[in-house]
Amino acid sequence: MRPVFIGILAHVKWFTDPRQHPTQYDLLLSWPVIGAFAVALAAAAVAYLIQHRVPEPKAIRSLERYARTGPLALRIALGVALLAAATADWLFVPSLALDHDAVGVTLRVVEALCGVLLLVGLYARYAAVVLALLGVVAMVPFSVESILEQVHILGIAVFLFIAGPGSVSLDARRGAGGSLERQDAPAAAINLLRLAMGFGIGYGALTEKLLNPPLAQALLNQSPFLNILRPFGVGDPVFIWLAGLTELAVGVVILSGQITRPVMATGFALFTVTLIVFGLPELIGHLPYYGIMLTLFIAPDADSWQMRRSLRRAA
């Protein structure tokens, strides 16, 4: 199982029309999918052993003191992504193309407004709420599945609502940049951000690969070179299953909260490699992921007192 698979076939729907290949949820009870879940749970168990038996260097753990930079990183990543997507006539990602009718224009304007407010950190909590509602409303012109695949954006919105926009924001200038006045607010923000990312990656593994092999096959038909194991005799169906398995395992490990830093570092490297293949659309779509990966790399442990103190003092 090679982690490079997650970078090669990640977000198939961004580059292949998903309308021609509906997700086959009946495959959930098929042996290939059950086997993938079994391997993913085994990966989480291995991650647990590593987390509790391999000590992390103190220099790496000391990064938690910089948790206060998390809100800024998330705001910049998501704000720029929203503005770029609105400019390209997308809602969040390339697969959610907006028409030029009244509905499309309205969604685009709200998306751009949220992007501007988050980027400068002005009324950031209101912008986070509006962004979450935008996702709910967008389920009508698009689908519940297509919006659930963007649940990591909801995770950022919830994080910013709980933790606040941070000190480098216009909200901080008016005294509204700090976290909610609850003792467990920083831990809740980090946990919900991690859960949203883990669920999003795992769900994408299902809807784009394990429960929809024809969709992934369509992308491989367009770009056969993406099957990097073909020279070794691995056919496309097996490659698609391995890619989905790897992505599902990564999502489950993130959900488990184990070895979060190594997973974030690996993901950052792999997402960057795919930019060579897919270019600007890949960069725009992955910007929110970059913000999450940086934040969770710095502060992966919701139980850390140092992280809680740093994030609480972000304003």
GROMACS .gro file of C-alpha atoms in nm, residues 64-303:
model
  240
   64GLU     CA    1   0.240   2.366   1.986
   65ARG     CA    2   0.338   2.703   2.128
   66TYR     CA    3   0.266   2.843   1.781
   67ALA     CA    4  -0.091   2.715   1.771
   68ARG     CA    5  -0.204   3.078   1.771
   69THR     CA    6  -0.103   3.094   1.402
   70GLY     CA    7  -0.369   2.835   1.316
   71PRO     CA    8  -0.659   3.080   1.269
   72LEU     CA    9  -0.449   3.300   1.039
   73ALA     CA   10  -0.332   3.005   0.827
   74LEU     CA   11  -0.687   2.875   0.791
   75ARG     CA   12  -0.832   3.217   0.710
   76ILE     CA   13  -0.574   3.288   0.440
   77ALA     CA   14  -0.601   2.944   0.282
   78LEU     CA   15  -0.981   2.936   0.279
   79GLY     CA   16  -1.027   3.304   0.194
   80VAL     CA   17  -0.799   3.287  -0.111
   81ALA     CA   18  -0.957   2.957  -0.220
   82LEU     CA   19  -1.310   3.100  -0.200
   83LEU     CA   20  -1.217   3.411  -0.398
   84ALA     CA   21  -1.034   3.210  -0.663
   85ALA     CA   22  -1.323   2.963  -0.691
   86ALA     CA   23  -1.578   3.244  -0.727
   87THR     CA   24  -1.364   3.401  -0.999
   88ALA     CA   25  -1.349   3.066  -1.182
   89ASP     CA   26  -1.729   3.020  -1.151
   90TRP     CA   27  -1.699   2.732  -0.904
   91LEU     CA   28  -1.858   2.674  -0.569
   92PHE     CA   29  -1.558   2.569  -0.359
   93VAL     CA   30  -1.406   2.322  -0.610
   94PRO     CA   31  -1.387   2.260  -0.989
   95SER     CA   32  -1.653   1.986  -0.980
   96LEU     CA   33  -1.918   2.231  -0.855
   97ALA     CA   34  -1.947   2.458  -1.158
   98LEU     CA   35  -2.185   2.753  -1.125
   99ASP     CA   36  -2.417   2.868  -1.400
  100HIS     CA   37  -2.469   3.234  -1.488
  101ASP     CA   38  -2.832   3.234  -1.379
  102ALA     CA   39  -2.972   3.399  -1.067
  103VAL     CA   40  -2.888   3.104  -0.843
  104GLY     CA   41  -2.532   3.078  -0.970
  105VAL     CA   42  -2.467   3.450  -0.938
  106THR     CA   43  -2.608   3.458  -0.585
  107LEU     CA   44  -2.397   3.164  -0.471
  108ARG     CA   45  -2.090   3.319  -0.630
  109VAL     CA   46  -2.144   3.657  -0.462
  110VAL     CA   47  -2.197   3.500  -0.118
  111GLU     CA   48  -1.890   3.280  -0.168
  112ALA     CA   49  -1.675   3.580  -0.263
  113LEU     CA   50  -1.808   3.787   0.028
  114CYS     CA   51  -1.724   3.510   0.275
  115GLY     CA   52  -1.378   3.486   0.119
  116VAL     CA   53  -1.309   3.857   0.163
  117LEU     CA   54  -1.436   3.869   0.523
  118LEU     CA   55  -1.236   3.561   0.624
  119LEU     CA   56  -0.924   3.684   0.450
  120VAL     CA   57  -0.916   4.014   0.638
  121GLY     CA   58  -1.067   3.869   0.955
  122LEU     CA   59  -1.367   4.102   0.974
  123TYR     CA   60  -1.688   3.962   1.124
  124ALA     CA   61  -1.519   3.627   1.076
  125ARG     CA   62  -1.763   3.436   1.297
  126TYR     CA   63  -2.061   3.565   1.099
  127ALA     CA   64  -1.880   3.476   0.775
  128ALA     CA   65  -1.817   3.123   0.910
  129VAL     CA   66  -2.188   3.079   0.985
  130VAL     CA   67  -2.287   3.210   0.641
  131LEU     CA   68  -2.034   2.977   0.478
  132ALA     CA   69  -2.181   2.678   0.661
  133LEU     CA   70  -2.531   2.781   0.553
  134LEU     CA   71  -2.406   2.828   0.197
  135GLY     CA   72  -2.305   2.463   0.193
  136VAL     CA   73  -2.649   2.356   0.314
  137VAL     CA   74  -2.827   2.571   0.054
  138ALA     CA   75  -2.596   2.443  -0.221
  139MET     CA   76  -2.723   2.088  -0.162
  140VAL     CA   77  -3.030   2.187  -0.366
  141PRO     CA   78  -2.869   2.285  -0.699
  142PHE     CA   79  -2.597   2.024  -0.650
  143SER     CA   80  -2.637   1.724  -0.416
  144VAL     CA   81  -2.589   1.619  -0.056
  145GLU     CA   82  -2.301   1.395  -0.162
  146SER     CA   83  -2.114   1.668  -0.349
  147ILE     CA   84  -2.133   1.902  -0.048
  148LEU     CA   85  -2.039   1.632   0.204
  149GLU     CA   86  -1.722   1.584   0.000
  150GLN     CA   87  -1.632   1.943   0.097
  151VAL     CA   88  -1.693   1.889   0.469
  152HIS     CA   89  -1.336   2.002   0.545
  153ILE     CA   90  -1.450   2.356   0.457
  154LEU     CA   91  -1.723   2.322   0.720
  155GLY     CA   92  -1.451   2.208   0.960
  156ILE     CA   93  -1.257   2.530   0.902
  157ALA     CA   94  -1.574   2.737   0.947
  158VAL     CA   95  -1.652   2.566   1.278
  159PHE     CA   96  -1.290   2.607   1.392
  160LEU     CA   97  -1.295   2.981   1.321
  161PHE     CA   98  -1.632   3.021   1.491
  162ILE     CA   99  -1.502   2.853   1.807
  163ALA     CA  100  -1.139   2.969   1.812
  164GLY     CA  101  -1.192   3.310   1.655
  165PRO     CA  102  -0.997   3.474   1.372
  166GLY     CA  103  -0.681   3.537   1.577
  167SER     CA  104  -0.469   3.841   1.648
  168VAL     CA  105  -0.383   3.928   1.286
  169SER     CA  106  -0.736   4.030   1.196
  170LEU     CA  107  -0.963   4.329   1.185
  171ASP     CA  108  -1.184   4.158   1.442
  172ALA     CA  109  -0.893   4.165   1.687
  173ARG     CA  110  -0.871   4.543   1.641
  174ARG     CA  111  -1.231   4.569   1.760
  175GLY     CA  112  -1.175   4.322   2.044
  176ALA     CA  113  -1.350   4.020   1.890
  177GLY     CA  114  -1.058   3.805   1.780
  178GLY     CA  115  -1.038   3.555   2.065
  179SER     CA  116  -1.189   3.212   2.119
  180LEU     CA  117  -1.525   3.148   2.280
  181GLU     CA  118  -1.521   3.191   2.657
  182ARG     CA  119  -1.521   2.822   2.736
  183GLN     CA  120  -1.242   2.619   2.889
  184ASP     CA  121  -1.273   2.343   2.629
  185ALA     CA  122  -1.309   2.574   2.327
  186PRO     CA  123  -0.953   2.528   2.185
  187ALA     CA  124  -0.968   2.149   2.220
  188ALA     CA  125  -1.311   2.138   2.056
  189ALA     CA  126  -1.189   2.353   1.765
  190ILE     CA  127  -0.891   2.127   1.696
  191ASN     CA  128  -1.090   1.805   1.734
  192LEU     CA  129  -1.370   1.916   1.502
  193LEU     CA  130  -1.121   2.037   1.242
  194ARG     CA  131  -0.942   1.701   1.247
  195LEU     CA  132  -1.268   1.504   1.233
  196ALA     CA  133  -1.393   1.706   0.936
  197MET     CA  134  -1.072   1.648   0.743
  198GLY     CA  135  -1.060   1.276   0.824
  199PHE     CA  136  -1.424   1.222   0.731
  200GLY     CA  137  -1.385   1.422   0.409
  201ILE     CA  138  -1.086   1.220   0.291
  202GLY     CA  139  -1.247   0.888   0.383
  203TYR     CA  140  -1.580   0.981   0.223
  204GLY     CA  141  -1.401   1.091  -0.094
  205ALA     CA  142  -1.226   0.754  -0.108
  206LEU     CA  143  -1.569   0.592  -0.119
  207THR     CA  144  -1.755   0.822  -0.359
  208GLU     CA  145  -1.469   0.861  -0.607
  209LYS     CA  146  -1.308   0.517  -0.600
  210LEU     CA  147  -1.429   0.229  -0.385
  211LEU     CA  148  -1.800   0.287  -0.453
  212ASN     CA  149  -1.745   0.430  -0.800
  213PRO     CA  150  -1.474   0.244  -0.995
  214PRO     CA  151  -1.614   0.359  -1.334
  215LEU     CA  152  -1.553   0.723  -1.236
  216ALA     CA  153  -1.188   0.660  -1.150
  217GLN     CA  154  -1.154   0.447  -1.462
  218ALA     CA  155  -1.278   0.739  -1.673
  219LEU     CA  156  -0.994   0.953  -1.540
  220LEU     CA  157  -0.741   0.677  -1.608
  221ASN     CA  158  -0.877   0.647  -1.961
  222GLN     CA  159  -0.809   1.018  -2.009
  223SER     CA  160  -0.466   1.002  -1.848
  224PRO     CA  161  -0.332   0.643  -1.853
  225PHE     CA  162   0.002   0.752  -1.707
  226LEU     CA  163  -0.167   0.805  -1.371
  227ASN     CA  164  -0.156   0.430  -1.311
  228ILE     CA  165   0.206   0.433  -1.201
  229LEU     CA  166   0.194   0.058  -1.131
  230ARG     CA  167   0.092  -0.049  -1.481
  231PRO     CA  168   0.456  -0.121  -1.579
  232PHE     CA  169   0.460  -0.373  -1.291
  233GLY     CA  170   0.155  -0.558  -1.421
  234VAL     CA  171  -0.107  -0.392  -1.199
  235GLY     CA  172  -0.426  -0.331  -1.396
  236ASP     CA  173  -0.651  -0.030  -1.356
  237PRO     CA  174  -0.920  -0.200  -1.140
  238VAL     CA  175  -0.663  -0.313  -0.883
  239PHE     CA  176  -0.490   0.025  -0.893
  240ILE     CA  177  -0.822   0.203  -0.830
  241TRP     CA  178  -0.891  -0.025  -0.533
  242LEU     CA  179  -0.542   0.036  -0.391
  243ALA     CA  180  -0.585   0.411  -0.433
  244GLY     CA  181  -0.923   0.404  -0.258
  245LEU     CA  182  -0.788   0.175   0.014
  246THR     CA  183  -0.496   0.408   0.082
  247GLU     CA  184  -0.713   0.718   0.093
  248LEU     CA  185  -0.966   0.547   0.320
  249ALA     CA  186  -0.690   0.434   0.555
  250VAL     CA  187  -0.550   0.787   0.574
  251GLY     CA  188  -0.896   0.923   0.654
  252VAL     CA  189  -0.953   0.666   0.929
  253VAL     CA  190  -0.609   0.731   1.082
  254ILE     CA  191  -0.682   1.106   1.087
  255LEU     CA  192  -1.017   1.037   1.251
  256SER     CA  193  -0.842   0.825   1.514
  257GLY     CA  194  -0.618   1.115   1.613
  258GLN     CA  195  -0.302   0.904   1.594
  259ILE     CA  196   0.033   1.010   1.438
  260THR     CA  197  -0.137   1.323   1.307
  261ARG     CA  198   0.187   1.513   1.243
  262PRO     CA  199   0.346   1.248   1.018
  263VAL     CA  200   0.020   1.211   0.824
  264MET     CA  201  -0.009   1.589   0.775
  265ALA     CA  202   0.354   1.614   0.660
  266THR     CA  203   0.307   1.328   0.413
  267GLY     CA  204  -0.017   1.476   0.283
  268PHE     CA  205   0.144   1.816   0.234
  269ALA     CA  206   0.420   1.661   0.022
  270LEU     CA  207   0.185   1.446  -0.188
  271PHE     CA  208  -0.066   1.725  -0.253
  272THR     CA  209   0.222   1.942  -0.369
  273VAL     CA  210   0.349   1.675  -0.610
  274THR     CA  211   0.008   1.653  -0.781
  275LEU     CA  212   0.026   2.023  -0.872
  276ILE     CA  213   0.275   1.923  -1.142
  277VAL     CA  214   0.008   1.703  -1.302
  278PHE     CA  215  -0.315   1.899  -1.250
  279GLY     CA  216  -0.196   2.259  -1.217
  280LEU     CA  217  -0.392   2.561  -1.095
  281PRO     CA  218  -0.734   2.393  -1.037
  282GLU     CA  219  -0.562   2.145  -0.807
  283LEU     CA  220  -0.393   2.428  -0.616
  284ILE     CA  221  -0.715   2.624  -0.566
  285GLY     CA  222  -0.908   2.317  -0.457
  286HIS     CA  223  -0.637   2.207  -0.216
  287LEU     CA  224  -0.568   2.543  -0.050
  288PRO     CA  225  -0.808   2.475   0.240
  289TYR     CA  226  -0.636   2.139   0.292
  290TYR     CA  227  -0.301   2.314   0.314
  291GLY     CA  228  -0.435   2.540   0.588
  292ILE     CA  229  -0.570   2.242   0.781
  293MET     CA  230  -0.252   2.039   0.740
  294LEU     CA  231  -0.037   2.326   0.865
  295THR     CA  232  -0.264   2.386   1.163
  296LEU     CA  233  -0.280   2.018   1.263
  297PHE     CA  234   0.093   1.974   1.210
  298ILE     CA  235   0.158   2.255   1.457
  299ALA     CA  236  -0.114   2.157   1.704
  300PRO     CA  237  -0.239   1.799   1.659
  301ASP     CA  238  -0.307   1.723   2.026
  302ALA     CA  239  -0.632   1.867   2.160
  303ASP     CA  240  -0.531   1.762   2.513
   0.00000   0.00000   0.00000
